[in-house]
């Protein structure tokens, strides 16, 4: 079965990503380069950890619920430790009993989280992960949820903070304490690998807690969280809903729409290969699909044409200003079912419920449980009101000076056909980082962005989507070898049907003119034919700092405005 990453399901698979934290420790035995870092064995029994009092861990008072031997899904034995950091941050730490090579990896989660679940995306074929090199930890992000989009926890200000940025930091502190107790030394290297909300978590760690992780893999990050969850996701629903509350564009129209886009745009990069290398190179007009009369599966009604135009454009306020850095990328249409449109079976689109829950419980100073999507006003005044919560949720600070000074390495990636989180937001953030950190050359030394043609949200889509970003990050952190390409793979069942290289943005992969276009070996890095302006104007900003000062006071984590 084709898996884009490494999955470890506990109760339910909901999350996306991995995390890891830094530390200093010398290996106990020499290791050859082929074997990797030396294996370190435990110094105490697993059961010993169950009796540890972690209530005094600074910033992270914790209680251990259980510590018992277990077997990982990969087949290696572990000591599994479960517990809670006050008030409700549940964690699970897996400590290998025979294979630990001094590495720590912490996983992020998906959507609004709410469960303890391991999922490592962007780790296809990662040997160090598959052989059990890492202590692995994850968290429920500070609350229990009945579904991935359950935001009722936001009625409690403390739980907002825990979800917004605190959970990963305190779990990293507790996990590293457990590692030291179990092995007699802390991790030598620490990593975070995540996508979507997990990508947001990775960027939050780099910005707020630059010493937690040595290497961070952040995919399709929901980093502009407040604008994303209100304006971008809300627009998906609003633009595709008529006056009677019915969907305008349905899943039945998506195949014809996507086929028309490919006819117009696919060959603009010189290859007719079913994927669009850069959606900005083609300004497709859905009006070319307008039905001459009536309606049919292979054309769009006038209302559907306008809905598609709005989806491509993205949300705007009453003066036409962008409320998010971009809309749906051209070429993502085949991925809109379930997210933007109802599915073919009639299941409702995710977008409306996602935004409605956020409006009820997350983005206003207090809970507003009677709020609906119809109450949302696309205007500058409401944008400013919602943005007051950005200091809790957003990971928009481009100043990564402390992370860079600590030796941190950041590998960003995003699918060009992402239907859930527009890649333009990640491009805009990367541009802001580049400007703040001294230009492209200086930024490339510690942070690189990879954009994957044809890839949907955190995987899937029409382009090659299986790849390993974790191993290159290990080489970058541990050996100083920066990643100059990722090889991505498309499989049908167990058969590899295409491989392609992806190079650090803005470089693109260019076919060298010989051999199969489905073989990555026949492509070379090249400058893009057109260099686009990545400074995307929108109502929001990339702030160097946060609007609140937070800390642990009188037994409770609290925040005060600056």
Short mmCIF file of N, CA, C and O in Angstrom, two decimals, residues 202-203 205-217 399-411 437 446-447 477:
data_model
loop_
_atom_site.label_atom_id
_atom_site.label_comp_id
_atom_site.label_asym_id
_atom_site.label_seq_id
_atom_site.Cartn_x
_atom_site.Cartn_y
_atom_site.Cartn_z
N UNK A 202 5.43 23.47 13.72
CA UNK A 202 6.87 23.54 13.48
C UNK A 202 7.37 24.96 13.38
O UNK A 202 8.40 25.32 13.97
N UNK A 203 6.64 25.81 12.64
CA UNK A 203 7.04 27.21 12.53
C UNK A 203 6.90 27.94 13.86
O UNK A 203 7.72 28.80 14.20
N UNK A 205 7.40 26.67 16.78
CA UNK A 205 8.57 26.30 17.56
C UNK A 205 9.81 27.08 17.12
O UNK A 205 10.58 27.57 17.95
N UNK A 206 10.02 27.19 15.82
CA UNK A 206 11.19 27.93 15.32
C UNK A 206 11.15 29.39 15.77
O UNK A 206 12.19 29.98 16.10
N UNK A 207 9.95 29.97 15.79
CA UNK A 207 9.81 31.38 16.11
C UNK A 207 9.82 31.67 17.60
O UNK A 207 10.46 32.62 18.06
N UNK A 208 9.13 30.86 18.39
CA UNK A 208 8.95 31.14 19.82
C UNK A 208 9.95 30.41 20.72
O UNK A 208 10.34 30.92 21.76
N UNK A 209 10.32 29.20 20.33
CA UNK A 209 11.18 28.36 21.16
C UNK A 209 12.33 27.81 20.31
O UNK A 209 12.39 26.62 20.02
N UNK A 210 13.24 28.69 19.91
CA UNK A 210 14.25 28.32 18.90
C UNK A 210 15.25 27.27 19.36
O UNK A 210 16.00 26.75 18.53
N UNK A 211 15.28 26.94 20.66
CA UNK A 211 16.24 25.95 21.14
C UNK A 211 15.61 24.57 21.33
O UNK A 211 16.31 23.63 21.72
N UNK A 212 14.32 24.42 21.05
CA UNK A 212 13.68 23.12 21.25
C UNK A 212 14.12 22.09 20.22
O UNK A 212 14.29 20.92 20.54
N UNK A 213 14.27 22.53 18.97
CA UNK A 213 14.52 21.58 17.88
C UNK A 213 15.68 22.04 17.01
O UNK A 213 15.78 23.21 16.66
N UNK A 214 16.51 21.09 16.64
CA UNK A 214 17.65 21.37 15.76
C UNK A 214 17.22 21.41 14.30
O UNK A 214 17.79 22.16 13.51
N UNK A 215 16.27 20.57 13.93
CA UNK A 215 15.78 20.52 12.55
C UNK A 215 14.28 20.43 12.54
O UNK A 215 13.68 19.67 13.30
N UNK A 216 13.65 21.22 11.66
CA UNK A 216 12.19 21.26 11.57
C UNK A 216 11.78 21.06 10.12
O UNK A 216 12.25 21.75 9.23
N UNK A 217 10.90 20.09 9.89
CA UNK A 217 10.26 19.88 8.60
C UNK A 217 8.83 20.37 8.73
O UNK A 217 8.05 19.80 9.50
N UNK A 399 11.30 36.83 11.74
CA UNK A 399 12.60 36.98 12.38
C UNK A 399 13.02 35.65 13.03
O UNK A 399 12.60 35.32 14.14
N UNK A 400 13.84 34.90 12.32
CA UNK A 400 14.32 33.60 12.81
C UNK A 400 15.77 33.69 13.26
O UNK A 400 16.52 32.71 13.22
N UNK A 401 16.16 34.87 13.72
CA UNK A 401 17.55 35.10 14.12
C UNK A 401 17.98 34.13 15.22
O UNK A 401 19.07 33.53 15.16
N UNK A 402 17.16 33.96 16.24
CA UNK A 402 17.53 33.09 17.36
C UNK A 402 17.60 31.63 16.92
O UNK A 402 18.48 30.88 17.35
N UNK A 403 16.69 31.21 16.06
CA UNK A 403 16.70 29.83 15.56
C UNK A 403 17.96 29.59 14.74
O UNK A 403 18.64 28.57 14.90
N UNK A 404 18.30 30.53 13.89
CA UNK A 404 19.52 30.40 13.09
C UNK A 404 20.76 30.39 13.98
O UNK A 404 21.67 29.58 13.79
N UNK A 405 20.79 31.28 14.98
CA UNK A 405 21.94 31.34 15.88
C UNK A 405 22.13 30.06 16.67
O UNK A 405 23.25 29.68 17.02
N UNK A 406 21.02 29.36 16.94
CA UNK A 406 21.09 28.09 17.67
C UNK A 406 21.50 26.93 16.77
O UNK A 406 21.60 25.79 17.23
N UNK A 407 21.71 27.22 15.48
CA UNK A 407 22.09 26.17 14.53
C UNK A 407 20.91 25.47 13.91
O UNK A 407 21.09 24.43 13.25
N UNK A 408 19.71 26.00 14.10
CA UNK A 408 18.51 25.35 13.58
C UNK A 408 18.44 25.35 12.07
O UNK A 408 18.92 26.26 11.40
N UNK A 409 17.80 24.31 11.53
CA UNK A 409 17.58 24.18 10.09
C UNK A 409 16.09 23.96 9.84
O UNK A 409 15.43 23.16 10.52
N UNK A 410 15.55 24.68 8.85
CA UNK A 410 14.11 24.64 8.54
C UNK A 410 13.91 24.21 7.10
O UNK A 410 14.39 24.88 6.17
N UNK A 411 13.21 23.10 6.91
CA UNK A 411 12.83 22.64 5.57
C UNK A 411 11.33 22.83 5.43
O UNK A 411 10.54 22.11 6.04
N UNK A 437 15.99 38.10 6.98
CA UNK A 437 17.19 37.37 7.38
C UNK A 437 18.40 37.63 6.47
O UNK A 437 19.37 36.89 6.51
N UNK A 446 20.08 28.24 6.12
CA UNK A 446 19.40 27.58 7.24
C UNK A 446 17.92 27.31 6.98
O UNK A 446 17.29 26.56 7.74
N UNK A 447 17.34 27.88 5.93
CA UNK A 447 15.92 27.67 5.65
C UNK A 447 15.70 27.57 4.15
O UNK A 447 16.14 28.45 3.39
N UNK A 477 21.46 18.94 9.54
CA UNK A 477 21.75 19.26 10.95
C UNK A 477 23.04 18.59 11.42
O UNK A 477 23.91 19.24 12.04
#
